[in-house]
XYZ file of N, CA and C in Angstrom:
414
model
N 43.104 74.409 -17.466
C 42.392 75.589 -17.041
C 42.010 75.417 -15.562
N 42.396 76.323 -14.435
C 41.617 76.101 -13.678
C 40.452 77.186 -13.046
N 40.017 76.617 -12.143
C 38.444 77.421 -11.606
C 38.766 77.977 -10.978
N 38.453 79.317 -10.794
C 38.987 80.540 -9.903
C 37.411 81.341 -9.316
N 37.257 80.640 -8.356
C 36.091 81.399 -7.577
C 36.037 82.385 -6.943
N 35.146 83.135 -7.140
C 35.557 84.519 -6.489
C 35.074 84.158 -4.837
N 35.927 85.317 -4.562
C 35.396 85.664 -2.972
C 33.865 86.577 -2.441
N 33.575 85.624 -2.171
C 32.598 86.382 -1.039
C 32.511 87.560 -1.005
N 31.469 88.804 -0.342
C 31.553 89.923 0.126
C 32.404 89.907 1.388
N 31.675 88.840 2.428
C 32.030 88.976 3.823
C 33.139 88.107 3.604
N 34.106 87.350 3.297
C 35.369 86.658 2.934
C 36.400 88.156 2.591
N 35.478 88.718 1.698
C 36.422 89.729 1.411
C 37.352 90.756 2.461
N 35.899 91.266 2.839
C 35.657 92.176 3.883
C 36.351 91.740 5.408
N 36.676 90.650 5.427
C 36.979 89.937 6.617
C 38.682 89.860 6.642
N 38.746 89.465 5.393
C 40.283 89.982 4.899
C 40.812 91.370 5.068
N 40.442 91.917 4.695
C 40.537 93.870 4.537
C 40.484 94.381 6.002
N 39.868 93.675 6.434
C 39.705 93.784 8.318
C 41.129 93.294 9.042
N 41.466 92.119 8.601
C 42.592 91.291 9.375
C 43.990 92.566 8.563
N 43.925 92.619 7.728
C 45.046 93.483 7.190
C 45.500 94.867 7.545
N 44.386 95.513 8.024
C 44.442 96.696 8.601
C 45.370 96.803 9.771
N 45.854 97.425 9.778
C 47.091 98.267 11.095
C 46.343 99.044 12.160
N 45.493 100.297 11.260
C 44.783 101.246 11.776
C 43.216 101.479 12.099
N 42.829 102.193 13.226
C 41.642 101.708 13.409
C 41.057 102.887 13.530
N 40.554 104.204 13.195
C 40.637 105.517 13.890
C 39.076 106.060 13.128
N 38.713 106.365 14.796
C 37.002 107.416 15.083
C 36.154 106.309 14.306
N 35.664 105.258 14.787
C 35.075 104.391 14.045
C 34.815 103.340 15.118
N 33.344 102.687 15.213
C 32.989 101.494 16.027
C 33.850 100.354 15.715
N 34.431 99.637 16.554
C 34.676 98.349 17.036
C 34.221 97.126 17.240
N 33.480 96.344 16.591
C 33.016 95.319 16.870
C 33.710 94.327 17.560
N 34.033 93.604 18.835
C 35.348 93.334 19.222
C 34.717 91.790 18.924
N 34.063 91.141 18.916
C 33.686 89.537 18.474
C 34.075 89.394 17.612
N 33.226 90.418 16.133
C 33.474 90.150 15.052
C 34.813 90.258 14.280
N 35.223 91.340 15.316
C 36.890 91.675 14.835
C 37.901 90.203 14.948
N 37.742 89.761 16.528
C 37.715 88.493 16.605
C 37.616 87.088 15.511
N 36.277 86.799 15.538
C 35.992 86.214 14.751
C 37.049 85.962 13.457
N 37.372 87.126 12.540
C 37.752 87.590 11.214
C 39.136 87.343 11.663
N 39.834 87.721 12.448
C 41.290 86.747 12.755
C 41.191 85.624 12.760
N 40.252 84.528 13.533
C 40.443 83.590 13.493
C 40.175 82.642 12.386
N 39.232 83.020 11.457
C 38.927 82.954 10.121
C 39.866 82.730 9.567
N 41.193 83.597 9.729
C 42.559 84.005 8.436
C 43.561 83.415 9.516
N 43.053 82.255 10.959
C 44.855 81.614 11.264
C 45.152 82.064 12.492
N 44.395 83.357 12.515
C 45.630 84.108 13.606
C 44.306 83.578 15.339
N 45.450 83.389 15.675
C 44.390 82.930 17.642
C 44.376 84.240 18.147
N 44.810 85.330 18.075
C 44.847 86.575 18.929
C 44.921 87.947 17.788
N 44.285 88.719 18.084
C 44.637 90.066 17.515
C 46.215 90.910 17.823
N 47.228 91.334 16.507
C 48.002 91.668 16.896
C 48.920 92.836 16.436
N 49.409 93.707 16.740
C 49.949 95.164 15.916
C 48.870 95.908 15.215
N 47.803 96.275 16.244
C 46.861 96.845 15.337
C 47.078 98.262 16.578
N 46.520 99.463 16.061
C 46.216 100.883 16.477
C 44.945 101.653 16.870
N 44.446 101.678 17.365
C 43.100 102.408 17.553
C 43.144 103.939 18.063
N 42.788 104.654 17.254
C 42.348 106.388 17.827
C 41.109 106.567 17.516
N 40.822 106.957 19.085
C 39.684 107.459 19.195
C 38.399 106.570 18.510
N 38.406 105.107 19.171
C 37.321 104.309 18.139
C 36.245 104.088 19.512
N 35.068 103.207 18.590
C 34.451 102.770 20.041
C 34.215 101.759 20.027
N 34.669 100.565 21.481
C 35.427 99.131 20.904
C 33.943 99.026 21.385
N 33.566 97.634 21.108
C 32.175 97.774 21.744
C 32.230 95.600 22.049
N 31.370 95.952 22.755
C 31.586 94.021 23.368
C 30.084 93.466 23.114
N 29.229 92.627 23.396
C 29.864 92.079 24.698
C 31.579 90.848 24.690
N 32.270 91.334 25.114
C 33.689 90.700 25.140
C 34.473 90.792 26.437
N 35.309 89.991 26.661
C 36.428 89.613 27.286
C 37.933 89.482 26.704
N 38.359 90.865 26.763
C 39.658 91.288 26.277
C 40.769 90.473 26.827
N 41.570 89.742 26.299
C 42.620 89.649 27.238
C 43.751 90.781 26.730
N 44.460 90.980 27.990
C 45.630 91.705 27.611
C 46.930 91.438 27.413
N 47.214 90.807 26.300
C 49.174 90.442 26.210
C 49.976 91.901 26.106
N 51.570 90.520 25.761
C 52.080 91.854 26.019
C 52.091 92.875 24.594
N 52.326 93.874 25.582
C 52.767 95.336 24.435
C 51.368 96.009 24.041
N 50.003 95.494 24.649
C 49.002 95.931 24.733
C 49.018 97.636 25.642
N 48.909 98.194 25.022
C 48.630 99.819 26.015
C 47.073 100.173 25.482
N 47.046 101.217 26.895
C 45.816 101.973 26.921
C 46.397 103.756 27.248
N 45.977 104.163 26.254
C 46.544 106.080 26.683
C 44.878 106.843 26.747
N 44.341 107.169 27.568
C 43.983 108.101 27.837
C 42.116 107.732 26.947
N 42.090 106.358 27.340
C 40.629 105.243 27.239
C 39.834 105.624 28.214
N 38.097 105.847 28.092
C 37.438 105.243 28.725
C 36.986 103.439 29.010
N 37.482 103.149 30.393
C 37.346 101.383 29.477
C 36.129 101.098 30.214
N 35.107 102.121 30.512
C 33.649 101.458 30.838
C 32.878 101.875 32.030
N 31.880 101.524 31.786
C 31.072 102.225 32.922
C 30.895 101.090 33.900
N 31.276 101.295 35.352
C 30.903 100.484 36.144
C 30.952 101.228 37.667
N 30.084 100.724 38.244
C 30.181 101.773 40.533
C 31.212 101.318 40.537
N 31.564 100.371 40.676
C 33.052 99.768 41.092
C 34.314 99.409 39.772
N 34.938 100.214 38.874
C 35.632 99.969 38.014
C 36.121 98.465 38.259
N 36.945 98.291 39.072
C 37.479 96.766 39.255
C 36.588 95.757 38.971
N 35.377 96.116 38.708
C 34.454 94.887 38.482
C 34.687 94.382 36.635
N 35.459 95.613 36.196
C 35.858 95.430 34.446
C 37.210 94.481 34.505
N 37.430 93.903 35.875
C 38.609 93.231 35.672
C 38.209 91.704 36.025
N 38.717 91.007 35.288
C 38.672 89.624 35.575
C 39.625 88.614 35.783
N 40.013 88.235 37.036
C 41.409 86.862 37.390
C 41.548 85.659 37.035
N 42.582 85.317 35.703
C 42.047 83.992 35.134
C 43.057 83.145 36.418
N 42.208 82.163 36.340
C 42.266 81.260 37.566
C 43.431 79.768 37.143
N 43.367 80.117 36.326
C 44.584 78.936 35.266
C 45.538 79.497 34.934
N 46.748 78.676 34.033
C 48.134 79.347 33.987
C 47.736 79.516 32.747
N 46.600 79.536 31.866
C 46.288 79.532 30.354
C 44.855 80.765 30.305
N 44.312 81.067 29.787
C 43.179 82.114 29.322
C 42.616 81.668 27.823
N 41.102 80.708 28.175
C 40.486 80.516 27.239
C 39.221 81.341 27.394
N 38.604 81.183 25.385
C 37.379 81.708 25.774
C 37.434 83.522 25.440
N 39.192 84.200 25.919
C 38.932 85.456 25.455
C 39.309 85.651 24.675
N 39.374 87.252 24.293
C 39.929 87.500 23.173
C 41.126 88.379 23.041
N 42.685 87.895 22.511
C 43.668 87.980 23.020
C 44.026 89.430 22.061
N 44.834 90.502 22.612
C 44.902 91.831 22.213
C 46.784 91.596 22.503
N 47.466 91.522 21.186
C 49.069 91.772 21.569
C 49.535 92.691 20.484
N 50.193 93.515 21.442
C 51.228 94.658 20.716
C 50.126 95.494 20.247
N 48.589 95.969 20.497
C 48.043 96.855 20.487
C 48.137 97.696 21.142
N 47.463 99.099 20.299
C 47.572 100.270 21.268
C 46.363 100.983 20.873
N 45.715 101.407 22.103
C 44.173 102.491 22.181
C 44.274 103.219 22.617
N 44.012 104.529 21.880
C 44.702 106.307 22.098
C 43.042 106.599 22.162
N 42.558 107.287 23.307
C 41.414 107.798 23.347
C 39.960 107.014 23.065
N 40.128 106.095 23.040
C 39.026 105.106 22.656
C 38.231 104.845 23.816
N 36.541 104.761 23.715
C 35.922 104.089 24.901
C 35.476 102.631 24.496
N 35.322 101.951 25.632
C 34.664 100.599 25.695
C 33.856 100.617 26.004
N 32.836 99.681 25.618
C 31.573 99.460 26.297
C 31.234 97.871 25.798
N 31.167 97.342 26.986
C 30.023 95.921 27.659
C 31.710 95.347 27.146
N 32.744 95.646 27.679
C 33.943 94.900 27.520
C 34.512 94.587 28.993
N 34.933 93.631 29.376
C 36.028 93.028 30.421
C 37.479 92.643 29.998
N 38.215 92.942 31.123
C 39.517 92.511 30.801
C 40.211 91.826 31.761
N 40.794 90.995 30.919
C 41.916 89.697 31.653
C 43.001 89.785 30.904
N 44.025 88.965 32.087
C 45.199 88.801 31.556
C 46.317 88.663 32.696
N 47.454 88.495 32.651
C 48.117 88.674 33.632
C 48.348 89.361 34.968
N 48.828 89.326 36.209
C 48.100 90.014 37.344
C 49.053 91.439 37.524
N 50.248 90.966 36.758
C 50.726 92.418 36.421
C 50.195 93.250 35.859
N 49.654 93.028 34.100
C 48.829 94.069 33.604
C 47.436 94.093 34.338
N 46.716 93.340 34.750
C 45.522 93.886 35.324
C 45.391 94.543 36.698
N 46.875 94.905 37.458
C 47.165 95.390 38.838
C 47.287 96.876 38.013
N 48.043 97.179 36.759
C 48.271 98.280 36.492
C 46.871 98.880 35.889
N 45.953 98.014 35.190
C 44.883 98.593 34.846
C 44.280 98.654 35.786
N 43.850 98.386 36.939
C 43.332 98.686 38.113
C 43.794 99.392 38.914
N 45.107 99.972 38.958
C 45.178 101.245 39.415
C 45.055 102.417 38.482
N 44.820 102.686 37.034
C 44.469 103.517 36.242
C 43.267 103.738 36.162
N 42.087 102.607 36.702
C 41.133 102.998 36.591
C 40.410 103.595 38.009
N 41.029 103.272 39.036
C 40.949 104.214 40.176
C 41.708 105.162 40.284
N 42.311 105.346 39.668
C 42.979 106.922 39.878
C 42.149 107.579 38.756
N 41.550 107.055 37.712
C 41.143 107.629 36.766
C 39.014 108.683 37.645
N 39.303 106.965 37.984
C 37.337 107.144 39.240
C 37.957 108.157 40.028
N 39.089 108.599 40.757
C 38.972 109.164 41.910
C 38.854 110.752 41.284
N 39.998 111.329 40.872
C 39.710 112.300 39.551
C 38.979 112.943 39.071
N 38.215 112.363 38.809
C 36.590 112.437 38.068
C 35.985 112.968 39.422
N 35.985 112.092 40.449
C 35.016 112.525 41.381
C 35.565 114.045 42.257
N 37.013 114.244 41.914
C 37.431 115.732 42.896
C 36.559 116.676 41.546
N 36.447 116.423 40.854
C 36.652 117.432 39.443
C 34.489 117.470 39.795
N 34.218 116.591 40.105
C 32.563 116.675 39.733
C 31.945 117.070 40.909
């Protein structure tokens, strides 16, 4: 016979989290989301979807590849570029790695992003063209 222990609430729940694809009109916990991958193996978050959620930090996104952003607020700051961060090594510890995601309309808040100087040259010109925009329109 053997012993078959059940699972946890939050074991459960943490599972049901990592399994999900889809993420849509719903808060973001981006640590805990975190966290619950690394729990189940995985070092980075990966093939997941977000519409219209609200990722929320405090965090340090990194961006791999196949990561997109369509039409995100990614945060309030005077100087947008200050949401960007240059990892200074050929490695990125410490964040939290985002591959083959995609965020359709979603805002961030108390989030930073790193990652390669390609993707963070392109997110830094989306987010000044996004600031400049805003300011003909206001």
């Amino acid at each position: 016979m053997t012993d078959q222990t059940e699972m946890s609430p939050e074991e459960k729940l943490g599972r049901e989290i990592v399994a999900r694809t889809t993420f849509e009109k719903e808060a973001v916990w981006l640590p805990s989301l975190a966290v619950h991958h690394m729990n189940a193996g995985q070092v980075f978050i990966d093939g997941k979807t977000f519409t219209e959620c609200l990722i929320e930090g405090p965090a340090v996104m990194a961006i791999m590849n196949g990561t997109t952003f369509d039409g995100c607020n990614m945060g309030v700051a005077e100087d947008p570029r200050t949401l960007l961060l240059d990892p200074r090594g050929s490695m990125i510890a410490g964040a939290i790695g985002m591959s083959n995601c995609r965020f359709v309309r979603c805002r961030f808040v108390q989030v930073a992003f790193t990652g390669a100087k390609q993707a963070l040259d392109e997110l830094e010109q989306g987010l000044l063209s996004a600031r400049a925009e805003a300011q003909t329109k206001g």
